[in-house]
Coordinates of N, CA and C in Angstrom, one line a residue:
M144 N 2.7 -16.1 -18.0 CA 3.2 -15.5 -19.8 C 3.8 -14.5 -20.1
T145 N 4.9 -15.0 -20.7 CA 6.3 -14.3 -21.5 C 5.3 -12.5 -21.9
T146 N 6.7 -11.7 -21.6 CA 6.4 -10.8 -22.1 C 6.6 -10.3 -22.7
T147 N 6.9 -9.0 -23.8 CA 7.1 -8.7 -24.5 C 7.3 -6.8 -24.0
V148 N 8.0 -5.4 -23.8 CA 7.9 -4.6 -24.0 C 7.9 -3.8 -25.5
R149 N 7.6 -3.3 -25.8 CA 7.7 -2.3 -27.2 C 7.7 -0.6 -26.8
F150 N 8.2 -0.4 -26.5 CA 8.5 1.2 -26.9 C 8.5 2.1 -28.6
S151 N 7.6 2.6 -28.7 CA 7.5 3.8 -30.1 C 7.8 4.5 -29.8
R152 N 9.0 5.4 -30.1 CA 8.9 7.0 -30.6 C 8.3 7.8 -29.3
I153 N 8.3 6.6 -27.9 CA 8.2 7.9 -26.4 C 9.1 9.1 -26.7
T154 N 8.3 10.3 -26.2 CA 8.3 11.7 -26.4 C 8.1 11.7 -24.5
V155 N 8.8 12.6 -23.7 CA 8.3 13.1 -22.8 C 8.4 14.9 -22.4
A156 N 8.0 15.6 -21.5 CA 8.5 16.5 -21.6 C 7.7 16.9 -19.7
R157 N 8.6 17.2 -19.3 CA 8.9 17.7 -18.0 C 9.1 18.9 -17.2
E158 N 8.3 20.0 -16.7 CA 7.9 21.3 -15.9 C 8.8 22.2 -17.0
G159 N 8.8 21.5 -18.6 CA 8.8 22.9 -19.3 C 9.6 22.1 -20.7
R160 N 10.4 21.0 -20.5 CA 11.1 21.0 -20.6 C 11.8 18.7 -21.0
W161 N 12.2 19.2 -22.7 CA 11.9 17.4 -23.3 C 13.2 16.7 -22.4
V162 N 12.0 15.9 -21.3 CA 12.9 14.8 -20.8 C 13.3 14.1 -22.2
L163 N 12.8 13.3 -22.9 CA 12.9 12.4 -23.8 C 12.2 12.7 -25.2
C164 N 13.2 12.2 -26.0 CA 12.1 12.3 -27.1 C 12.8 11.5 -28.0
D165 N 11.1 10.6 -28.7 CA 11.9 10.0 -29.9 C 12.2 8.8 -29.3
A166 N 11.6 7.9 -29.0 CA 12.8 7.0 -28.0 C 12.2 5.9 -28.4
S167 N 12.9 4.4 -29.3 CA 12.2 3.6 -29.8 C 13.1 2.5 -29.2
F168 N 12.9 1.3 -28.8 CA 12.9 0.0 -29.0 C 12.5 -0.3 -28.1
D169 N 12.5 -2.1 -27.4 CA 12.8 -3.4 -27.5 C 12.6 -4.1 -25.8
I170 N 12.3 -4.2 -25.5 CA 12.8 -4.9 -23.8 C 11.7 -6.2 -24.1
H171 N 13.1 -7.1 -24.2 CA 13.1 -9.3 -24.3 C 12.1 -9.6 -23.3
A172 N 11.4 -10.5 -23.4 CA 10.8 -11.8 -22.2 C 12.1 -12.4 -22.1
G173 N 12.8 -12.8 -21.1 CA 14.0 -13.8 -20.7 C 15.3 -13.0 -20.6
E174 N 15.5 -11.7 -20.7 CA 16.6 -11.1 -20.6 C 16.8 -9.9 -19.3
R175 N 17.7 -10.2 -19.2 CA 17.9 -8.7 -18.4 C 18.1 -7.4 -19.1
T176 N 17.9 -6.1 -19.1 CA 17.8 -5.2 -19.3 C 18.3 -4.0 -18.4
A177 N 19.7 -3.4 -18.9 CA 20.5 -2.8 -18.1 C 19.9 -1.0 -18.8
L178 N 19.1 -0.4 -18.2 CA 19.2 0.8 -18.4 C 20.4 1.6 -17.8
V179 N 21.9 2.3 -18.7 CA 22.3 3.3 -17.9 C 22.2 4.8 -18.4
G180 N 23.2 5.9 -18.4 CA 23.5 6.9 -18.5 C 23.4 7.8 -17.3
P181 N 23.6 8.9 -17.3 CA 24.5 10.0 -16.7 C 22.5 10.4 -15.6
N182 N 22.8 11.2 -14.1 CA 21.1 11.3 -13.8 C 21.5 13.2 -15.0
G183 N 19.3 12.7 -14.8 CA 18.6 13.4 -15.6 C 18.4 13.4 -17.2
G184 N 18.9 12.0 -17.2 CA 19.5 11.9 -18.8 C 17.3 11.1 -18.6
G185 N 16.6 10.7 -18.0 CA 15.9 10.5 -18.4 C 15.2 9.3 -18.2
K186 N 15.8 7.7 -17.9 CA 16.4 6.4 -16.8 C 15.2 6.5 -16.3
T187 N 14.9 7.5 -15.1 CA 13.6 7.3 -14.3 C 12.9 7.3 -14.6
T188 N 12.4 8.4 -15.4 CA 10.9 8.9 -16.4 C 10.9 7.7 -17.0
L189 N 11.5 6.8 -18.0 CA 11.5 5.7 -19.1 C 10.6 5.1 -18.4
V190 N 11.4 4.2 -16.6 CA 10.3 3.3 -16.0 C 9.3 3.9 -15.9
R191 N 9.0 5.4 -15.0 CA 7.9 5.9 -15.0 C 6.6 5.5 -15.9
V192 N 7.0 6.4 -17.1 CA 6.6 5.8 -18.7 C 5.9 3.8 -18.5
L193 N 6.4 3.0 -18.4 CA 6.3 1.5 -18.4 C 6.0 2.0 -17.1
L194 N 6.0 1.8 -15.9 CA 4.6 1.6 -15.7 C 2.8 2.4 -15.4
G195 N 3.3 2.8 -15.9 CA 1.7 4.2 -16.2 C 1.7 5.4 -15.7
L196 N 3.0 5.7 -15.1 CA 2.7 6.7 -13.9 C 3.2 8.1 -14.1
I197 N 3.1 7.8 -15.5 CA 3.7 9.2 -16.2 C 2.6 8.6 -18.0
R198 N 1.8 10.2 -18.3 CA 1.6 9.9 -19.8 C 2.1 10.3 -20.2
P199 N 3.2 9.7 -22.0 CA 4.5 10.4 -22.6 C 3.1 11.5 -23.3
V200 N 4.3 12.7 -23.8 CA 3.5 13.7 -25.1 C 3.0 12.7 -26.3
S201 N 3.7 11.4 -27.0 CA 3.0 11.2 -28.4 C 4.4 9.5 -27.8
G202 N 3.4 8.8 -28.2 CA 4.4 7.4 -28.5 C 4.0 6.7 -28.0
T203 N 4.1 5.0 -28.2 CA 3.2 3.8 -27.1 C 4.3 3.6 -27.0
V204 N 3.4 2.9 -25.3 CA 4.6 1.3 -24.7 C 3.2 0.1 -25.0
T205 N 3.9 -0.9 -25.9 CA 2.8 -2.2 -26.2 C 3.3 -3.3 -25.5
F206 N 1.8 -4.3 -25.2 CA 2.8 -5.0 -24.6 C 2.7 -6.5 -25.1
L207 N 3.9 -7.3 -25.8 CA 3.1 -8.2 -26.3 C 3.4 -10.0 -26.1
D208 N 3.0 -11.3 -26.2 CA 3.0 -12.3 -25.7 C 3.9 -12.9 -26.3
E209 N 3.8 -14.3 -26.6 CA 4.7 -15.1 -26.7 C 4.4 -15.1 -28.1
S210 N 3.8 -14.9 -29.3 CA 3.3 -14.6 -30.7 C 3.2 -14.1 -31.4
G211 N 3.6 -12.3 -30.3 CA 3.9 -11.4 -30.9 C 2.7 -10.8 -31.4
A212 N 1.8 -10.6 -30.3 CA 0.7 -10.3 -30.8 C 0.2 -8.7 -29.4
P213 N 0.1 -7.4 -29.4 CA -0.1 -7.6 -28.7 C -1.0 -7.9 -27.1
A214 N -1.0 -7.6 -25.7 CA -1.9 -8.3 -25.0 C -2.2 -7.5 -23.6
P215 N -2.9 -7.3 -23.1 CA -2.8 -7.0 -21.9 C -1.3 -6.2 -21.5
R216 N -2.0 -5.7 -19.9 CA -1.3 -4.9 -19.5 C -0.8 -5.8 -18.3
P217 N 0.9 -6.3 -18.0 CA 1.3 -7.8 -16.8 C 1.4 -7.2 -15.7
R218 N 1.0 -8.0 -14.9 CA 2.2 -7.8 -13.8 C 3.4 -7.7 -13.7
I219 N 3.7 -5.5 -12.9 CA 4.6 -6.1 -13.4 C 5.0 -5.0 -11.5
G220 N 6.9 -5.3 -11.1 CA 7.2 -5.5 -10.1 C 7.7 -4.4 -10.2
Y221 N 7.9 -4.4 -8.5 CA 9.2 -2.5 -8.8 C 9.4 -2.6 -8.0
L222 N 10.9 -2.2 -7.6 CA 12.1 -1.9 -6.8 C 12.3 -0.6 -7.0
S223 N 11.9 0.2 -5.6 CA 12.5 1.8 -6.1 C 13.6 2.3 -5.6
Q224 N 14.3 3.0 -5.9 CA 15.4 3.1 -5.6 C 16.4 3.3 -3.8
R225 N 14.5 4.0 -3.7 CA 15.0 5.1 -1.9 C 13.6 3.9 -1.6
S226 N 13.6 3.9 -0.2 CA 13.3 2.9 0.7 C 11.8 4.6 0.9
T227 N 10.7 3.3 0.5 CA 9.1 4.6 0.4 C 8.7 4.2 1.9
L228 N 9.0 3.0 3.1 CA 8.5 2.7 3.6 C 8.6 3.8 5.1
S229 N 8.0 4.4 5.7 CA 7.8 5.3 6.8 C 8.5 4.8 7.8
P230 N 9.1 4.7 8.7 CA 10.1 4.3 10.3 C 8.0 4.4 11.2
D231 N 8.0 4.9 11.1 CA 6.6 5.2 12.4 C 5.7 3.6 11.9
A232 N 5.8 3.5 9.9 CA 4.6 3.1 10.2 C 4.4 2.0 10.5
P233 N 3.0 1.4 11.5 CA 2.5 0.7 12.2 C 2.5 -1.0 12.2
V234 N 2.5 -1.1 10.1 CA 2.0 -2.3 9.3 C 3.5 -3.3 10.0
S235 N 3.2 -4.5 9.6 CA 4.2 -5.1 9.5 C 4.7 -5.9 7.8
G236 N 6.0 -6.1 8.3 CA 6.2 -6.8 6.6 C 5.7 -6.9 5.6
L237 N 4.7 -8.3 6.6 CA 3.8 -9.3 6.3 C 2.6 -8.3 5.5
D238 N 2.2 -7.2 6.6 CA 0.6 -7.3 5.8 C 0.9 -5.9 4.3
L239 N 2.3 -5.2 4.5 CA 2.6 -4.6 3.2 C 2.6 -6.3 2.4
V240 N 3.1 -6.5 2.5 CA 3.3 -7.3 0.7 C 1.5 -8.3 0.9
R241 N 0.9 -8.5 2.1 CA -0.8 -8.9 1.4 C -1.8 -7.9 1.1
L242 N -0.6 -6.9 1.1 CA -1.9 -5.7 0.2 C -1.3 -5.4 -0.9
E243 N -0.3 -5.9 -0.9 CA 0.1 -6.2 -2.6 C -0.9 -6.7 -3.2
L244 N -0.9 -8.3 -2.6 CA -1.7 -8.7 -3.4 C -2.8 -8.4 -3.5
D245 N -3.5 -8.2 -2.4 CA -4.9 -8.4 -2.5 C -4.8 -6.5 -1.9
P246 N -5.0 -6.0 -2.7 CA -5.6 -3.7 -1.3 C -6.8 -4.2 -2.0
R247 N -8.0 -4.5 -1.8 CA -9.5 -4.3 -1.8 C -9.8 -4.1 0.2
P248 N -9.7 -3.3 0.3 CA -11.0 -3.7 1.5 C -11.7 -4.4 1.8
G249 N -12.1 -5.0 2.6 CA -12.5 -5.9 3.5 C -12.2 -7.9 4.4
F250 N -12.7 -8.7 4.7 CA -12.2 -9.4 5.5 C -12.2 -10.8 4.0
R251 N -11.7 -10.9 3.8 CA -11.3 -12.7 2.9 C -10.8 -13.7 3.8
P252 N -10.2 -14.7 3.1 CA -10.1 -16.1 3.7 C -8.4 -15.6 3.7
R253 N -7.4 -15.1 4.9 CA -6.4 -15.1 4.7 C -5.1 -15.6 4.1
K254 N -5.7 -17.1 4.1 CA -4.4 -18.1 4.3 C -3.7 -18.3 3.2
R255 N -4.3 -18.1 1.6 CA -3.5 -18.1 0.8 C -3.0 -17.0 0.6
L256 N -3.1 -15.9 0.7 CA -2.7 -15.0 1.1 C -1.4 -14.9 1.7
D257 N -1.3 -15.4 3.0 CA -0.5 -15.3 4.1 C 0.7 -15.9 3.0
T258 N 0.4 -17.5 2.3 CA 1.5 -18.5 2.1 C 2.1 -17.5 1.2
E259 N 1.3 -17.1 0.3 CA 2.5 -16.2 -0.9 C 3.1 -15.4 -0.4
A260 N 2.4 -14.4 0.6 CA 3.5 -13.6 1.0 C 4.1 -14.3 2.2
R261 N 4.4 -14.3 2.4 CA 5.5 -15.4 3.4 C 6.5 -16.1 2.8
S262 N 6.4 -16.3 1.1 CA 7.3 -17.1 0.5 C 8.6 -15.8 0.2
A263 N 7.0 -14.8 -0.9 CA 7.8 -14.0 -1.2 C 8.7 -13.4 -0.3
L264 N 8.5 -13.3 0.8 CA 9.6 -12.1 2.4 C 10.3 -12.9 2.3
G265 N 10.5 -14.8 1.7 CA 11.9 -15.3 2.6 C 12.7 -15.4 0.9
R266 N 11.7 -15.0 -0.1 CA 12.3 -15.3 -1.2 C 13.7 -14.2 -1.4
A267 N 12.9 -12.6 -1.1 CA 13.7 -11.8 -0.9 C 14.6 -11.8 0.3
G268 N 14.8 -12.5 0.9 CA 15.8 -12.2 2.1 C 15.9 -12.0 4.1
L269 N 14.5 -11.8 3.9 CA 14.0 -11.5 5.2 C 13.9 -12.5 6.3
A270 N 14.6 -12.9 7.0 CA 14.2 -13.5 8.4 C 12.5 -13.6 8.7
A271 N 12.1 -14.8 8.9 CA 11.0 -15.0 9.2 C 10.7 -15.2 10.4
E272 N 11.2 -14.9 11.2 CA 11.1 -13.8 12.6 C 10.7 -13.0 12.8
L273 N 11.2 -12.0 11.2 CA 10.8 -10.9 11.3 C 9.8 -10.3 10.5
F274 N 9.0 -11.9 9.7 CA 7.6 -11.0 8.7 C 6.6 -10.1 9.3
D275 N 6.5 -10.3 10.9 CA 5.5 -10.0 12.1 C 6.0 -8.9 12.6
R276 N 6.6 -8.2 12.3 CA 7.2 -7.2 13.1 C 7.4 -5.7 12.5
P277 N 6.6 -4.6 12.8 CA 6.4 -3.4 12.2 C 7.4 -3.3 11.5
V278 N 7.8 -2.5 10.4 CA 8.4 -2.3 9.8 C 9.1 -0.9 10.7
G279 N 8.7 -0.4 11.3 CA 9.3 0.9 11.9 C 10.3 -0.1 13.1
Q280 N 10.6 -1.4 13.0 CA 11.6 -1.9 13.8 C 12.7 -2.8 13.3
L281 N 12.2 -2.3 11.9 CA 13.3 -3.0 10.8 C 14.8 -2.5 10.5
S282 N 15.8 -2.7 10.3 CA 17.0 -1.4 9.7 C 16.4 -0.9 8.4
G283 N 17.3 -0.4 8.1 CA 17.0 -0.2 5.9 C 17.3 -1.4 5.4
G284 N 18.2 -2.2 5.9 CA 18.0 -2.6 5.5 C 17.1 -4.1 4.1
Q285 N 16.3 -4.5 6.4 CA 15.4 -5.2 6.3 C 14.6 -4.6 5.4
R286 N 13.6 -3.2 5.3 CA 12.9 -2.3 4.9 C 13.3 -3.0 3.6
Q287 N 14.0 -2.9 2.9 CA 14.4 -2.6 2.1 C 14.5 -4.2 1.3
R288 N 14.4 -5.4 2.2 CA 13.5 -6.9 1.2 C 12.6 -7.5 1.2
V289 N 11.7 -6.4 2.7 CA 10.1 -6.0 2.6 C 9.7 -5.3 1.5
L290 N 10.7 -4.5 0.4 CA 10.4 -3.6 -0.8 C 11.1 -4.2 -1.6
L291 N 11.2 -5.7 -1.7 CA 11.8 -6.4 -2.7 C 10.9 -7.4 -2.8
A292 N 10.4 -7.6 -1.4 CA 9.8 -8.9 -1.2 C 8.2 -8.8 -1.7
R293 N 7.7 -7.4 -1.7 CA 6.9 -6.0 -2.4 C 6.6 -6.8 -4.3
A294 N 7.9 -5.9 -4.7 CA 8.2 -6.1 -5.6 C 7.8 -7.7 -6.3
L295 N 8.0 -8.6 -5.5 CA 8.4 -10.3 -6.4 C 6.6 -10.8 -5.9
A296 N 5.8 -10.3 -5.2 CA 4.5 -10.8 -4.8 C 4.1 -11.0 -6.2
G297 N 2.7 -12.2 -6.0 CA 2.4 -12.3 -7.4 C 3.3 -12.6 -8.5
S298 N 4.4 -13.0 -8.6 CA 5.1 -13.8 -9.8 C 4.8 -12.6 -10.8
P299 N 5.0 -11.1 -10.5 CA 5.3 -10.4 -12.1 C 5.7 -11.3 -12.7
S300 N 5.7 -10.7 -14.2 CA 6.4 -11.3 -15.9 C 7.6 -10.3 -15.9
I301 N 7.7 -8.9 -15.3 CA 8.7 -7.9 -15.7 C 9.0 -7.9 -13.9
L302 N 10.6 -7.2 -14.0 CA 11.2 -6.9 -12.4 C 11.4 -5.9 -13.0
V303 N 11.1 -4.7 -12.4 CA 12.2 -2.8 -13.1 C 12.9 -3.1 -11.5
L304 N 14.0 -2.8 -11.5 CA 14.8 -2.7 -10.4 C 15.4 -0.8 -10.6
D305 N 14.9 -0.5 -9.8 CA 16.0 1.5 -10.4 C 17.3 1.3 -8.8
E306 N 18.4 0.9 -9.1 CA 19.5 1.5 -8.7 C 19.0 0.5 -7.4
P307 N 18.9 -0.8 -7.2 CA 19.2 -1.3 -6.3 C 20.0 -1.6 -5.6
D308 N 21.2 -1.3 -6.4 CA 23.4 -1.4 -5.0 C 22.9 -0.4 -4.8
T309 N 21.9 0.4 -4.3 CA 22.4 1.9 -3.5 C 21.3 1.6 -2.0
A310 N 20.3 0.5 -2.5 CA 20.0 0.9 -1.3 C 20.2 -1.0 -0.1
L311 N 20.7 -1.7 -1.2 CA 20.4 -2.9 -0.5 C 22.3 -3.0 0.2
D312 N 22.3 -3.5 1.2 CA 23.7 -4.8 1.1 C 23.9 -5.5 0.8
A313 N 25.8 -5.7 1.1 CA 26.0 -6.8 0.4 C 25.5 -8.2 0.3
E314 N 24.9 -8.7 1.4 CA 23.7 -10.0 1.4 C 22.8 -10.3 1.0
G315 N 22.0 -8.3 0.5 CA 20.8 -8.6 -0.2 C 21.0 -7.9 -1.2
M316 N 22.1 -7.3 -2.0 CA 22.7 -7.3 -3.5 C 23.2 -9.2 -4.1
K317 N 23.5 -10.1 -3.4 CA 24.1 -10.9 -3.7 C 22.6 -11.7 -3.8
T318 N 21.7 -11.8 -2.7 CA 19.9 -12.2 -2.9 C 20.1 -12.2 -4.0
L319 N 19.9 -10.1 -4.5 CA 18.9 -10.4 -5.9 C 19.6 -11.3 -7.2
R320 N 20.6 -10.9 -6.7 CA 21.1 -11.3 -8.2 C 20.8 -12.6 -8.7
R321 N 20.4 -13.9 -7.3 CA 20.1 -14.8 -7.6 C 18.5 -15.0 -8.2
I322 N 18.0 -13.6 -6.9 CA 16.4 -13.5 -8.0 C 16.6 -13.4 -9.4
V323 N 17.2 -12.0 -9.2 CA 17.4 -12.4 -11.0 C 17.8 -13.2 -12.1
A324 N 18.2 -14.1 -11.3 CA 18.4 -15.0 -13.1 C 17.1 -16.0 -12.8
E325 N 17.1 -17.2 -11.4 CA 15.9 -17.0 -11.8 C 14.8 -16.7 -12.1
E326 N 14.4 -15.4 -12.5 CA 13.5 -14.9 -13.5 C 13.9 -15.3 -14.7
V327 N 14.8 -14.6 -15.4 CA 15.2 -15.0 -16.6 C 15.3 -16.1 -16.9
N328 N 15.7 -16.7 -16.0 CA 15.5 -18.9 -16.5 C 14.0 -18.9 -16.2
H329 N 13.3 -17.7 -16.0 CA 11.4 -18.6 -15.8 C 10.8 -17.7 -17.4
G330 N 12.1 -16.6 -17.7 CA 11.3 -16.3 -18.9 C 10.1 -15.5 -18.9
D331 N 10.5 -14.1 -17.9 CA 10.9 -13.2 -17.5 C 11.7 -12.3 -17.6
A332 N 10.7 -10.7 -17.8 CA 12.4 -10.3 -18.2 C 12.0 -8.8 -17.0
V333 N 14.0 -8.5 -17.1 CA 14.2 -7.9 -15.6 C 14.9 -6.8 -16.1
I334 N 14.6 -5.0 -16.0 CA 15.0 -4.1 -15.9 C 15.2 -3.6 -14.3
Y335 N 16.7 -3.3 -15.7 CA 18.0 -2.3 -14.0 C 18.1 -1.4 -14.2
V336 N 17.7 -0.1 -13.7 CA 18.0 1.4 -13.9 C 20.1 1.0 -13.6
T337 N 20.9 1.3 -14.0 CA 21.7 1.7 -13.7 C 23.6 2.1 -13.6
H338 N 24.4 2.1 -12.9 CA 25.8 3.1 -13.7 C 26.7 1.9 -13.9
D339 N 26.5 0.6 -13.3 CA 27.8 -0.5 -13.9 C 27.4 -1.5 -14.3
S340 N 26.2 -2.0 -15.4 CA 25.6 -3.3 -16.1 C 25.4 -4.3 -15.3
N341 N 26.7 -4.7 -15.3 CA 26.8 -5.8 -14.5 C 27.4 -6.2 -13.1
S342 N 26.2 -5.6 -12.7 CA 25.6 -5.1 -11.4 C 24.6 -6.6 -11.2
M343 N 23.8 -6.4 -11.9 CA 22.9 -7.3 -11.8 C 23.8 -9.4 -12.2
G344 N 25.5 -9.3 -12.5 CA 25.4 -10.5 -13.0 C 25.6 -10.9 -15.0
G345 N 25.6 -8.8 -14.8 CA 25.0 -8.9 -16.5 C 24.2 -8.4 -17.0
A346 N 24.3 -7.8 -17.9 CA 23.2 -7.7 -19.4 C 23.2 -8.8 -19.9
D347 N 21.9 -8.7 -20.7 CA 21.6 -9.6 -22.2 C 21.1 -7.9 -23.2
A348 N 20.8 -6.9 -22.0 CA 20.7 -6.0 -23.5 C 20.9 -4.9 -22.6
I349 N 21.6 -3.3 -23.2 CA 21.8 -2.6 -22.3 C 22.0 -0.7 -23.6
W350 N 21.1 -0.4 -22.9 CA 20.3 0.6 -23.7 C 20.9 2.0 -22.5
R351 N 21.5 3.0 -23.6 CA 21.5 3.8 -23.5 C 21.0 5.3 -22.8
V352 N 20.1 6.1 -22.0 CA 19.3 6.3 -22.1 C 19.7 8.3 -21.5
D353 N 19.6 9.2 -22.6 CA 20.3 10.0 -22.2 C 19.0 11.4 -23.7
G354 N 18.5 11.6 -23.2 CA 17.2 12.4 -23.9 C 16.7 11.7 -25.0
T355 N 17.6 10.1 -25.3 CA 16.8 9.5 -26.6 C 17.7 8.2 -25.7
V356 N 16.9 7.1 -26.8 CA 17.6 6.1 -26.2 C 18.5 5.1 -27.5
R357 N 19.6 4.9 -27.0 CA 20.1 4.0 -28.5 C 21.1 3.5 -27.0
A358 N 21.3 1.7 -28.3 CA 21.4 0.5 -27.8 C 23.6 1.0 -27.0
E359 N 23.8 0.4 -26.9 CA 25.1 0.0 -25.8 C 25.8 -1.2 -26.6
P360 N 26.6 -1.8 -26.9 CA 27.7 -2.6 -27.3 C 27.6 -3.6 -25.7
L361 N 27.3 -4.2 -25.5 CA 27.8 -5.2 -24.4 C 29.0 -5.3 -24.4
A362 N 29.5 -5.7 -22.6 CA 30.7 -5.5 -22.5 C 31.5 -6.7 -22.9

């Protein structure tokens, strides 16, 4: 299902100060949307509102289907700016992606989960011989590929990338640009926080986030 995101008059306060005020804009399915702006301008706050991690003081986030009708919250894949994996974690990349696909406790048939998890890890550029290796034994770039695979798991209709060029190496960025093109061609929305709107191979829409949100002209 393709999904458009509508932010309507989003206002957010954090620690006694206004971070975002009256932000209204749409993010369209099948487009690369860049969120640009200064540090502290509210880009990551806006992403957390989208992910449902922050409740705005006022305003709404609405998901719309192909006909423009309100739709349930879709699956959203999220790649954080920095690795959130502990180097001491005993689990493998395959374990982490399986948990993303089905976090429920208990024993269930694993063949389907294994197939989907291996597909996501391979698509993210992790070598097959590393799938079962504990993440603590992986390099920083390899761990970031595991996180990218976790974001791709389950075929999300919205993919959010928070400054991915700060954590991925050159080969990882090449892989990510290919993935972004594939997601957009599939009709999914790709949103990325960036200081360079061309970092994902260009942008179909650019929004400057600096206390509020306004459109930027395309380069």
